[in-house]
Amino acid sequence: MNDLLAARSQMGVSLAFHIVFAVVGIGMPLLMVVAEWRHLRTGDPVYLDLAKRWSKGTAIMFAVGAVSGTILSFELGLLWPTFMEFAGPIIGMPFSLEGFAFFVEAIFLGVYLYGWKRISPRAHLWAGVLVAVSGAASAVFVVIASAWMNAPAGFRLVDGRPVDVHPLAAMANPAAFTQTLHMVLAAYAATGLGVAGIHAFLLLRDPAHRFHRRALAVALVAGAPAAILQPISGDLSAKMVARTQPAKLAAMEALFETRAGAPLLIGGWPDPDRGESPFAIEVPYALSILAFGDPRAEVRGLDQVPRADWPNVPFVHLSFQVMVALGTYLALVSLRAAWLAWRRRDPADDRRLLQALALGTPMGFLAIEAGWMVTEVGRQPWIIAGVLRTADAVTPMPGLVVPFTFFTLLYVALTAAVVWLMRRQILETPPAEAWAAPAAAKEAARA
Amino acid sequence: MPESALAAALAAAVMASLNAYVLLGGADFGGGVWDLLAGGPRRDRQRALVADAIGPIWEANHVWLILVIVLLFTCFPAVFARLSIGLHIPLSLMLVGIVLRGSAFTFRTYDSQRDDVQRRWGRIFAGASIGTPVLLGISVGTIASGAVRVPAGEGFAEVFVRPWLQPFPLAVGLLTLVLFAFLAAVYLMAEADDPALREDFRHRALGAGVAAFGAAALALVLAREDAPLVWNRLLGSAWAVPVHLATAVFAVAALAAIWRRRAAAARLAAAAQVTCILWGWALSQYPFLLPPDLTYRSAAAPAVTLRLVLAALAIGSIVLVPSLYYLFRVFKGRPA
Ligand code: HDD
Ligand code: HEM
Ligand code: HEM
């Protein structure tokens, strides 16, 4: 494995690991706040218990998110010093703002987790709200930075160096809005439907369990709307990519030739050498409509890009298809749940829906991983699209396969520990009888 | 603001964040040291006190380090790039320590309370709490000695190992560890409710305070060979005497306050002592951020960036300061 490949793999593995915990750190505070708010409104102790149990899992996930994020901040330099020397002054600004979002998040998470008995219930709820808001803000800021790598702005290039730097213009880059919107929705959809799926699974075994019924309702409130909006937001993203990153779009859609009235390919295994995609289903004109809203619009193909500068076409195409397929499934399941809620029926009574939700537990997270493969691998061979090549940005440190192997093993160990601990948390749910006692007595015991 | 003043303000902000990290995050690592060295009849209660003291605040304290990194790559990108190349190995190892410390601590809190399980996580937590400060100190020591380099045709060891595997950086690593443990013992002494527990940490604070003198002296002696810039400035320049004097006064005051069981005063004096040491280092290599050639002016980002980041820091502080105040009031508000 050469050093460039090792560095790219290490970055990719680190980010793919971090994002799972980051997304949970964005989504779970919302679920906990909704549960706690329901408790304050209704006095139902089950909701309080829910918030407390969820907060334990969140504490574990959050700590791993914080340490893996720290690895990333260092890795930006350890692996890509040239990139950071170039990009730091231009796009460091959102990272600085993110630093303050981390502060607020970490401070009020400490208050939330350890402050149950120390502050008033109302103050406690507000601490949760601040964690949720600052978590979403962290995601927005860091994704702005990533969007800038896709659609760089806020500087001019003179002799390979940036001049006329403007950090605010860099933050307002053309990809920023669609990417951050899509990411924040993704976090709520993945966490909400992930949690809903776990409780749906447990409800299939014990349909009357009040704890899981409440949990399912709260998780669906957080996850389903985001999952329904996600295809719309994804369509906005695709239009943005079509406008700003034609090579990436061509790879996503396996479009080898520039065409007016381009078809959409569903499935297929693109073969870059022959410029065809066997086994694909073609939907005529659909790509031109989706990308530019006009069936006759010309869509640029890979023939406009030098062969040496193509990203890995089969990989990008496949990742994109996986994301869209998973997103469609989650949106349909969410629509079904929304329909039931609209008809005032409890989704927990619909076994078919419970099965579909349980099946969908990991799908949001898989879609997130696939989506990032599309953005990042689809941008190759550039680290900053059209400006700096990844190969020119890598550290001169030799033997990078050693840290890559080492950090990968570290992630494997962390994953094993987290899975073990989360299993413990979930299996610890009390049996349904635990809430048989009157709510008031339970409350008194807790105070 | 003229550009050089802007750059100086941001360099000071980097140092101030590092200072906060050392005083707050440093003490969390020191807590891990005392977890490892817990002993005697109150061993379990010592560990419980450490865990209670760190639990709610370590993640917030940790963000100071993130702020250092972010400010460095935004405002002084050349410094960040060169540090990341030359110190690749110690920084990577430090990262491993940070990861193991934070995750093992949290896993211990939420895993089974059975003794063997708790001890297993506890050992990782404590081991990482010792390694990480040493590696942080080694990195600082290498910077101070002006030895951080980028490869220019030499061998691997010449560039990536030898600069930091020297007596002086190792001594700074030791000093960092001892100071962190000292801070933690003093803070824990102030936080313990029970007199016997307070005595435990008082003894530890006295021991660590004396050890800090030794480690500081060792580092200073070695600086003569390895870090001549720092050595010359620390002995020769006009501000050297007042800085040494202040450090010494706070160090003696801290020990005296510990001795006389004045926990609150000891906490202040110990923090002031460590702060003086840190700024003494910064002054001794002024105007260099990364000796021998990168100064806070030559490595600075364009003025727009500096101005915006400074504004962000000002606005961010409006959010941050009351939030931090609230955090520490909720969890550390007991009168000492
Ligand atoms: C729950 C997760 C999830 C779901 C259900 C979807 N996506 Fe997605 N998608 C992401 C999670 C995600 C992501 C991981 O968050 C990405 C990576 C970068 C980004 O901004 O969002 C992404 C990127 C991304 C991009 C590339 C943007 C770029 O390169 O800058 C496009 C075109 C789409 N998505 C389109 C869609 C469509 C049409 C979906 C319809 C079902 C869809 N996504 C569902
Ligand atoms: C958390 C979600 C993210 C995931 C899962 C992700 C995934 C990846 C992957 C798979 C690669 C390797 C691509 C390749 O080399 O073929 C990569 C590279 C990289 N990513 Fe991302 N990425 C994410 C977000 C970001 C963000 C927010 C940034 C910074 C602003 C970023 C910066 C980089 C850099 C600097 C590289 C190395 C250069 C490159 O390969 O393009 N990534 N990432
Ligand atoms: C190059 C890319 C990235 C870097 C350098 C980075 C850096 C960090 C750091 C340093 C932390 C720890 C903060 C703390 O100590 O509390 C963190 C946590 C977090 N990050 Fe990332 N991050 C990156 C990518 C992302 C992406 C793509 C997202 C979006 C989903 C994200 C969202 C978060 C959130 C919400 C947290 C706080 C929650 C938690 O700790 O679980 N980050 N990140």
mmCIF file of N, CA and C in Angstrom, chain A residues 102-192:
data_model
loop_
_atom_site.group_PDB
_atom_site.id
_atom_site.type_symbol
_atom_site.label_atom_id
_atom_site.label_comp_id
_atom_site.label_asym_id
_atom_site.label_seq_id
_atom_site.Cartn_x
_atom_site.Cartn_y
_atom_site.Cartn_z
ATOM 1 N N PHE A 102 -18.858 23.190 20.084
ATOM 2 C CA PHE A 102 -18.433 22.057 20.912
ATOM 3 C C PHE A 102 -18.458 22.417 22.384
ATOM 4 N N PHE A 103 -17.979 23.625 22.678
ATOM 5 C CA PHE A 103 -17.966 24.049 24.077
ATOM 6 C C PHE A 103 -19.369 24.007 24.654
ATOM 7 N N VAL A 104 -20.300 24.653 23.965
ATOM 8 C CA VAL A 104 -21.670 24.716 24.488
ATOM 9 C C VAL A 104 -22.223 23.309 24.645
ATOM 10 N N GLU A 105 -21.960 22.485 23.623
ATOM 11 C CA GLU A 105 -22.469 21.126 23.645
ATOM 12 C C GLU A 105 -21.891 20.333 24.819
ATOM 13 N N ALA A 106 -20.573 20.395 24.981
ATOM 14 C CA ALA A 106 -19.930 19.606 26.033
ATOM 15 C C ALA A 106 -20.324 20.121 27.414
ATOM 16 N N ILE A 107 -20.402 21.434 27.552
ATOM 17 C CA ILE A 107 -20.757 22.005 28.852
ATOM 18 C C ILE A 107 -22.160 21.561 29.257
ATOM 19 N N PHE A 108 -23.124 21.732 28.341
ATOM 20 C CA PHE A 108 -24.489 21.427 28.748
ATOM 21 C C PHE A 108 -24.779 19.937 28.720
ATOM 22 N N LEU A 109 -23.979 19.168 28.013
ATOM 23 C CA LEU A 109 -24.127 17.726 28.144
ATOM 24 C C LEU A 109 -23.693 17.295 29.544
ATOM 25 N N GLY A 110 -22.601 17.892 30.037
ATOM 26 C CA GLY A 110 -22.184 17.606 31.412
ATOM 27 C C GLY A 110 -23.296 17.958 32.383
ATOM 28 N N VAL A 111 -23.887 19.133 32.190
ATOM 29 C CA VAL A 111 -24.979 19.558 33.066
ATOM 30 C C VAL A 111 -26.136 18.574 32.943
ATOM 31 N N TYR A 112 -26.447 18.170 31.724
ATOM 32 C CA TYR A 112 -27.593 17.295 31.494
ATOM 33 C C TYR A 112 -27.377 15.923 32.133
ATOM 34 N N LEU A 113 -26.209 15.337 31.892
ATOM 35 C CA LEU A 113 -25.991 13.964 32.344
ATOM 36 C C LEU A 113 -25.835 13.863 33.849
ATOM 37 N N TYR A 114 -25.165 14.834 34.433
ATOM 38 C CA TYR A 114 -24.837 14.722 35.842
ATOM 39 C C TYR A 114 -25.707 15.627 36.713
ATOM 40 N N GLY A 115 -26.598 16.389 36.085
ATOM 41 C CA GLY A 115 -27.313 17.413 36.840
ATOM 42 C C GLY A 115 -28.751 17.079 37.192
ATOM 43 N N TRP A 116 -29.172 15.815 37.000
ATOM 44 C CA TRP A 116 -30.580 15.479 37.245
ATOM 45 C C TRP A 116 -31.045 15.951 38.618
ATOM 46 N N LYS A 117 -30.181 15.794 39.601
ATOM 47 C CA LYS A 117 -30.620 16.126 40.963
ATOM 48 C C LYS A 117 -30.165 17.519 41.381
ATOM 49 N N ARG A 118 -29.350 18.165 40.561
ATOM 50 C CA ARG A 118 -28.751 19.409 41.025
ATOM 51 C C ARG A 118 -29.493 20.648 40.564
ATOM 52 N N ILE A 119 -30.245 20.560 39.480
ATOM 53 C CA ILE A 119 -30.922 21.753 38.980
ATOM 54 C C ILE A 119 -32.401 21.447 38.776
ATOM 55 N N SER A 120 -33.201 22.495 38.560
ATOM 56 C CA SER A 120 -34.642 22.306 38.452
ATOM 57 C C SER A 120 -34.975 21.571 37.158
ATOM 58 N N PRO A 121 -36.120 20.883 37.096
ATOM 59 C CA PRO A 121 -36.495 20.159 35.877
ATOM 60 C C PRO A 121 -36.523 21.067 34.659
ATOM 61 N N ARG A 122 -36.958 22.288 34.845
ATOM 62 C CA ARG A 122 -37.035 23.188 33.705
ATOM 63 C C ARG A 122 -35.632 23.544 33.201
ATOM 64 N N ALA A 123 -34.729 23.868 34.135
ATOM 65 C CA ALA A 123 -33.346 24.172 33.748
ATOM 66 C C ALA A 123 -32.726 22.954 33.061
ATOM 67 N N HIS A 124 -33.081 21.779 33.568
ATOM 68 C CA HIS A 124 -32.538 20.558 32.997
ATOM 69 C C HIS A 124 -32.987 20.391 31.547
ATOM 70 N N LEU A 125 -34.265 20.649 31.321
ATOM 71 C CA LEU A 125 -34.784 20.547 29.953
ATOM 72 C C LEU A 125 -34.054 21.533 29.036
ATOM 73 N N TRP A 126 -33.852 22.749 29.537
ATOM 74 C CA TRP A 126 -33.166 23.752 28.706
ATOM 75 C C TRP A 126 -31.724 23.359 28.413
ATOM 76 N N ALA A 127 -31.079 22.722 29.385
ATOM 77 C CA ALA A 127 -29.716 22.240 29.106
ATOM 78 C C ALA A 127 -29.756 21.268 27.923
ATOM 79 N N GLY A 128 -30.767 20.397 27.926
ATOM 80 C CA GLY A 128 -30.920 19.457 26.819
ATOM 81 C C GLY A 128 -31.136 20.170 25.494
ATOM 82 N N VAL A 129 -31.969 21.210 25.529
ATOM 83 C CA VAL A 129 -32.226 21.964 24.298
ATOM 84 C C VAL A 129 -30.913 22.551 23.761
ATOM 85 N N LEU A 130 -30.094 23.091 24.663
ATOM 86 C CA LEU A 130 -28.823 23.677 24.209
ATOM 87 C C LEU A 130 -27.909 22.620 23.613
ATOM 88 N N VAL A 131 -27.900 21.420 24.192
ATOM 89 C CA VAL A 131 -27.074 20.349 23.622
ATOM 90 C C VAL A 131 -27.559 20.043 22.211
ATOM 91 N N ALA A 132 -28.880 19.943 22.060
ATOM 92 C CA ALA A 132 -29.417 19.595 20.742
ATOM 93 C C ALA A 132 -29.084 20.673 19.713
ATOM 94 N N VAL A 133 -29.270 21.929 20.090
ATOM 95 C CA VAL A 133 -29.020 23.018 19.131
ATOM 96 C C VAL A 133 -27.542 23.089 18.773
ATOM 97 N N SER A 134 -26.669 22.995 19.776
ATOM 98 C CA SER A 134 -25.253 23.150 19.451
ATOM 99 C C SER A 134 -24.724 21.933 18.703
ATOM 100 N N GLY A 135 -25.322 20.762 18.940
ATOM 101 C CA GLY A 135 -24.917 19.592 18.158
ATOM 102 C C GLY A 135 -25.212 19.798 16.679
ATOM 103 N N ALA A 136 -26.416 20.280 16.396
ATOM 104 C CA ALA A 136 -26.751 20.545 14.996
ATOM 105 C C ALA A 136 -25.835 21.629 14.432
ATOM 106 N N ALA A 137 -25.515 22.639 15.251
ATOM 107 C CA ALA A 137 -24.635 23.705 14.770
ATOM 108 C C ALA A 137 -23.250 23.160 14.436
ATOM 109 N N SER A 138 -22.726 22.243 15.263
ATOM 110 C CA SER A 138 -21.406 21.664 14.948
ATOM 111 C C SER A 138 -21.433 21.025 13.568
ATOM 112 N N ALA A 139 -22.496 20.267 13.319
ATOM 113 C CA ALA A 139 -22.575 19.583 12.034
ATOM 114 C C ALA A 139 -22.617 20.593 10.901
ATOM 115 N N VAL A 140 -23.410 21.644 11.068
ATOM 116 C CA VAL A 140 -23.513 22.650 10.009
ATOM 117 C C VAL A 140 -22.137 23.242 9.713
ATOM 118 N N PHE A 141 -21.408 23.614 10.753
ATOM 119 C CA PHE A 141 -20.119 24.274 10.519
ATOM 120 C C PHE A 141 -19.133 23.348 9.814
ATOM 121 N N VAL A 142 -19.043 22.102 10.282
ATOM 122 C CA VAL A 142 -18.022 21.241 9.684
ATOM 123 C C VAL A 142 -18.409 20.842 8.258
ATOM 124 N N VAL A 143 -19.696 20.702 8.008
ATOM 125 C CA VAL A 143 -20.091 20.337 6.651
ATOM 126 C C VAL A 143 -19.904 21.525 5.700
ATOM 127 N N ILE A 144 -19.994 22.742 6.216
ATOM 128 C CA ILE A 144 -19.665 23.904 5.382
ATOM 129 C C ILE A 144 -18.221 23.775 4.878
ATOM 130 N N ALA A 145 -17.340 23.337 5.779
ATOM 131 C CA ALA A 145 -15.943 23.172 5.373
ATOM 132 C C ALA A 145 -15.813 22.105 4.293
ATOM 133 N N SER A 146 -16.542 21.023 4.466
ATOM 134 C CA SER A 146 -16.455 19.964 3.469
ATOM 135 C C SER A 146 -17.060 20.413 2.135
ATOM 136 N N ALA A 147 -18.150 21.194 2.217
ATOM 137 C CA ALA A 147 -18.773 21.712 0.994
ATOM 138 C C ALA A 147 -17.794 22.605 0.230
ATOM 139 N N TRP A 148 -16.992 23.353 0.985
ATOM 140 C CA TRP A 148 -16.011 24.223 0.341
ATOM 141 C C TRP A 148 -14.983 23.427 -0.447
ATOM 142 N N MET A 149 -14.648 22.240 0.040
ATOM 143 C CA MET A 149 -13.714 21.406 -0.719
ATOM 144 C C MET A 149 -14.335 20.969 -2.044
ATOM 145 N N ASN A 150 -15.661 20.833 -2.054
ATOM 146 C CA ASN A 150 -16.340 20.452 -3.295
ATOM 147 C C ASN A 150 -16.542 21.635 -4.226
ATOM 148 N N ALA A 151 -16.857 22.802 -3.662
ATOM 149 C CA ALA A 151 -17.159 23.974 -4.471
ATOM 150 C C ALA A 151 -16.403 25.157 -3.895
ATOM 151 N N PRO A 152 -15.073 25.181 -4.076
ATOM 152 C CA PRO A 152 -14.251 26.198 -3.418
ATOM 153 C C PRO A 152 -14.642 27.612 -3.827
ATOM 154 N N ALA A 153 -14.590 28.531 -2.859
ATOM 155 C CA ALA A 153 -14.914 29.936 -3.097
ATOM 156 C C ALA A 153 -14.137 30.763 -2.087
ATOM 157 N N GLY A 154 -14.164 32.084 -2.262
ATOM 158 C CA GLY A 154 -13.580 32.956 -1.261
ATOM 159 C C GLY A 154 -12.092 33.197 -1.409
ATOM 160 N N PHE A 155 -11.532 32.961 -2.591
ATOM 161 C CA PHE A 155 -10.119 33.290 -2.836
ATOM 162 C C PHE A 155 -9.879 33.236 -4.334
ATOM 163 N N ARG A 156 -8.742 33.802 -4.776
ATOM 164 C CA ARG A 156 -8.314 33.626 -6.159
ATOM 165 C C ARG A 156 -6.993 32.908 -6.140
ATOM 166 N N LEU A 157 -6.754 32.142 -7.196
ATOM 167 C CA LEU A 157 -5.519 31.379 -7.252
ATOM 168 C C LEU A 157 -4.536 32.118 -8.145
ATOM 169 N N VAL A 158 -3.375 32.517 -7.586
ATOM 170 C CA VAL A 158 -2.354 33.164 -8.391
ATOM 171 C C VAL A 158 -1.055 32.399 -8.172
ATOM 172 N N ASP A 159 -0.521 31.832 -9.228
ATOM 173 C CA ASP A 159 0.694 31.016 -9.142
ATOM 174 C C ASP A 159 0.571 29.932 -8.079
ATOM 175 N N GLY A 160 -0.564 29.320 -8.005
ATOM 176 C CA GLY A 160 -0.732 28.228 -7.062
ATOM 177 C C GLY A 160 -0.922 28.649 -5.615
ATOM 178 N N ARG A 161 -0.964 29.957 -5.361
ATOM 179 C CA ARG A 161 -1.188 30.382 -3.969
ATOM 180 C C ARG A 161 -2.503 31.161 -3.903
ATOM 181 N N PRO A 162 -3.184 31.100 -2.777
ATOM 182 C CA PRO A 162 -4.447 31.834 -2.656
ATOM 183 C C PRO A 162 -4.207 33.317 -2.353
ATOM 184 N N VAL A 163 -4.904 34.169 -3.075
ATOM 185 C CA VAL A 163 -4.886 35.600 -2.742
ATOM 186 C C VAL A 163 -6.329 36.084 -2.642
ATOM 187 N N ASP A 164 -6.499 37.326 -2.187
ATOM 188 C CA ASP A 164 -7.846 37.883 -1.980
ATOM 189 C C ASP A 164 -8.721 36.933 -1.163
ATOM 190 N N VAL A 165 -8.150 36.446 -0.092
ATOM 191 C CA VAL A 165 -8.875 35.482 0.729
ATOM 192 C C VAL A 165 -10.056 36.156 1.407
ATOM 193 N N HIS A 166 -11.210 35.537 1.324
ATOM 194 C CA HIS A 166 -12.294 36.002 2.183
ATOM 195 C C HIS A 166 -13.057 34.865 2.844
ATOM 196 N N PRO A 167 -12.809 34.667 4.151
ATOM 197 C CA PRO A 167 -13.398 33.514 4.841
ATOM 198 C C PRO A 167 -14.919 33.479 4.788
ATOM 199 N N LEU A 168 -15.579 34.636 4.827
ATOM 200 C CA LEU A 168 -17.053 34.579 4.822
ATOM 201 C C LEU A 168 -17.563 34.146 3.453
ATOM 202 N N ALA A 169 -16.909 34.644 2.392
ATOM 203 C CA ALA A 169 -17.304 34.197 1.051
ATOM 204 C C ALA A 169 -17.037 32.701 0.899
ATOM 205 N N ALA A 170 -15.977 32.208 1.541
ATOM 206 C CA ALA A 170 -15.697 30.776 1.468
ATOM 207 C C ALA A 170 -16.796 29.975 2.157
ATOM 208 N N MET A 171 -17.285 30.500 3.275
ATOM 209 C CA MET A 171 -18.362 29.793 3.976
ATOM 210 C C MET A 171 -19.648 29.795 3.155
ATOM 211 N N ALA A 172 -19.853 30.885 2.406
ATOM 212 C CA ALA A 172 -21.077 30.977 1.603
ATOM 213 C C ALA A 172 -20.899 30.293 0.256
ATOM 214 N N ASN A 173 -20.135 29.215 0.206
ATOM 215 C CA ASN A 173 -19.881 28.548 -1.079
ATOM 216 C C ASN A 173 -21.157 27.900 -1.608
ATOM 217 N N PRO A 174 -21.204 27.635 -2.928
ATOM 218 C CA PRO A 174 -22.456 27.178 -3.536
ATOM 219 C C PRO A 174 -22.975 25.841 -3.009
ATOM 220 N N ALA A 175 -22.085 24.995 -2.458
ATOM 221 C CA ALA A 175 -22.553 23.689 -2.000
ATOM 222 C C ALA A 175 -22.997 23.718 -0.540
ATOM 223 N N ALA A 176 -22.713 24.813 0.157
ATOM 224 C CA ALA A 176 -22.897 24.815 1.615
ATOM 225 C C ALA A 176 -24.348 24.560 2.010
ATOM 226 N N PHE A 177 -25.290 25.272 1.376
ATOM 227 C CA PHE A 177 -26.674 25.154 1.842
ATOM 228 C C PHE A 177 -27.222 23.743 1.643
ATOM 229 N N THR A 178 -27.082 23.219 0.428
ATOM 230 C CA THR A 178 -27.686 21.910 0.181
ATOM 231 C C THR A 178 -27.011 20.831 1.025
ATOM 232 N N GLN A 179 -25.685 20.913 1.169
ATOM 233 C CA GLN A 179 -25.023 19.849 1.922
ATOM 234 C C GLN A 179 -25.359 19.872 3.398
ATOM 235 N N THR A 180 -25.383 21.086 3.994
ATOM 236 C CA THR A 180 -25.682 21.125 5.429
ATOM 237 C C THR A 180 -27.125 20.705 5.682
ATOM 238 N N LEU A 181 -28.042 21.147 4.846
ATOM 239 C CA LEU A 181 -29.445 20.745 5.017
ATOM 240 C C LEU A 181 -29.565 19.219 4.972
ATOM 241 N N HIS A 182 -28.940 18.642 3.964
ATOM 242 C CA HIS A 182 -29.029 17.203 3.766
ATOM 243 C C HIS A 182 -28.402 16.452 4.937
ATOM 244 N N MET A 183 -27.308 16.988 5.445
ATOM 245 C CA MET A 183 -26.609 16.320 6.556
ATOM 246 C C MET A 183 -27.433 16.369 7.835
ATOM 247 N N VAL A 184 -27.990 17.525 8.163
ATOM 248 C CA VAL A 184 -28.735 17.635 9.421
ATOM 249 C C VAL A 184 -29.981 16.755 9.361
ATOM 250 N N LEU A 185 -30.668 16.774 8.227
ATOM 251 C CA LEU A 185 -31.819 15.875 8.080
ATOM 252 C C LEU A 185 -31.367 14.424 8.216
ATOM 253 N N ALA A 186 -30.220 14.109 7.615
ATOM 254 C CA ALA A 186 -29.713 12.731 7.679
ATOM 255 C C ALA A 186 -29.487 12.312 9.127
ATOM 256 N N ALA A 187 -28.960 13.238 9.932
ATOM 257 C CA ALA A 187 -28.688 12.892 11.335
ATOM 258 C C ALA A 187 -29.987 12.558 12.063
ATOM 259 N N TYR A 188 -31.024 13.375 11.852
ATOM 260 C CA TYR A 188 -32.291 13.091 12.537
ATOM 261 C C TYR A 188 -32.934 11.825 11.993
ATOM 262 N N ALA A 189 -32.874 11.649 10.684
ATOM 263 C CA ALA A 189 -33.501 10.461 10.105
ATOM 264 C C ALA A 189 -32.793 9.203 10.600
ATOM 265 N N ALA A 190 -31.461 9.195 10.548
ATOM 266 C CA ALA A 190 -30.727 7.985 10.915
ATOM 267 C C ALA A 190 -30.924 7.657 12.390
ATOM 268 N N THR A 191 -30.776 8.677 13.269
ATOM 269 C CA THR A 191 -30.918 8.386 14.697
ATOM 270 C C THR A 191 -32.363 8.050 15.038
ATOM 271 N N GLY A 192 -33.294 8.883 14.564
ATOM 272 C CA GLY A 192 -34.697 8.667 14.913
ATOM 273 C C GLY A 192 -35.170 7.293 14.458
#
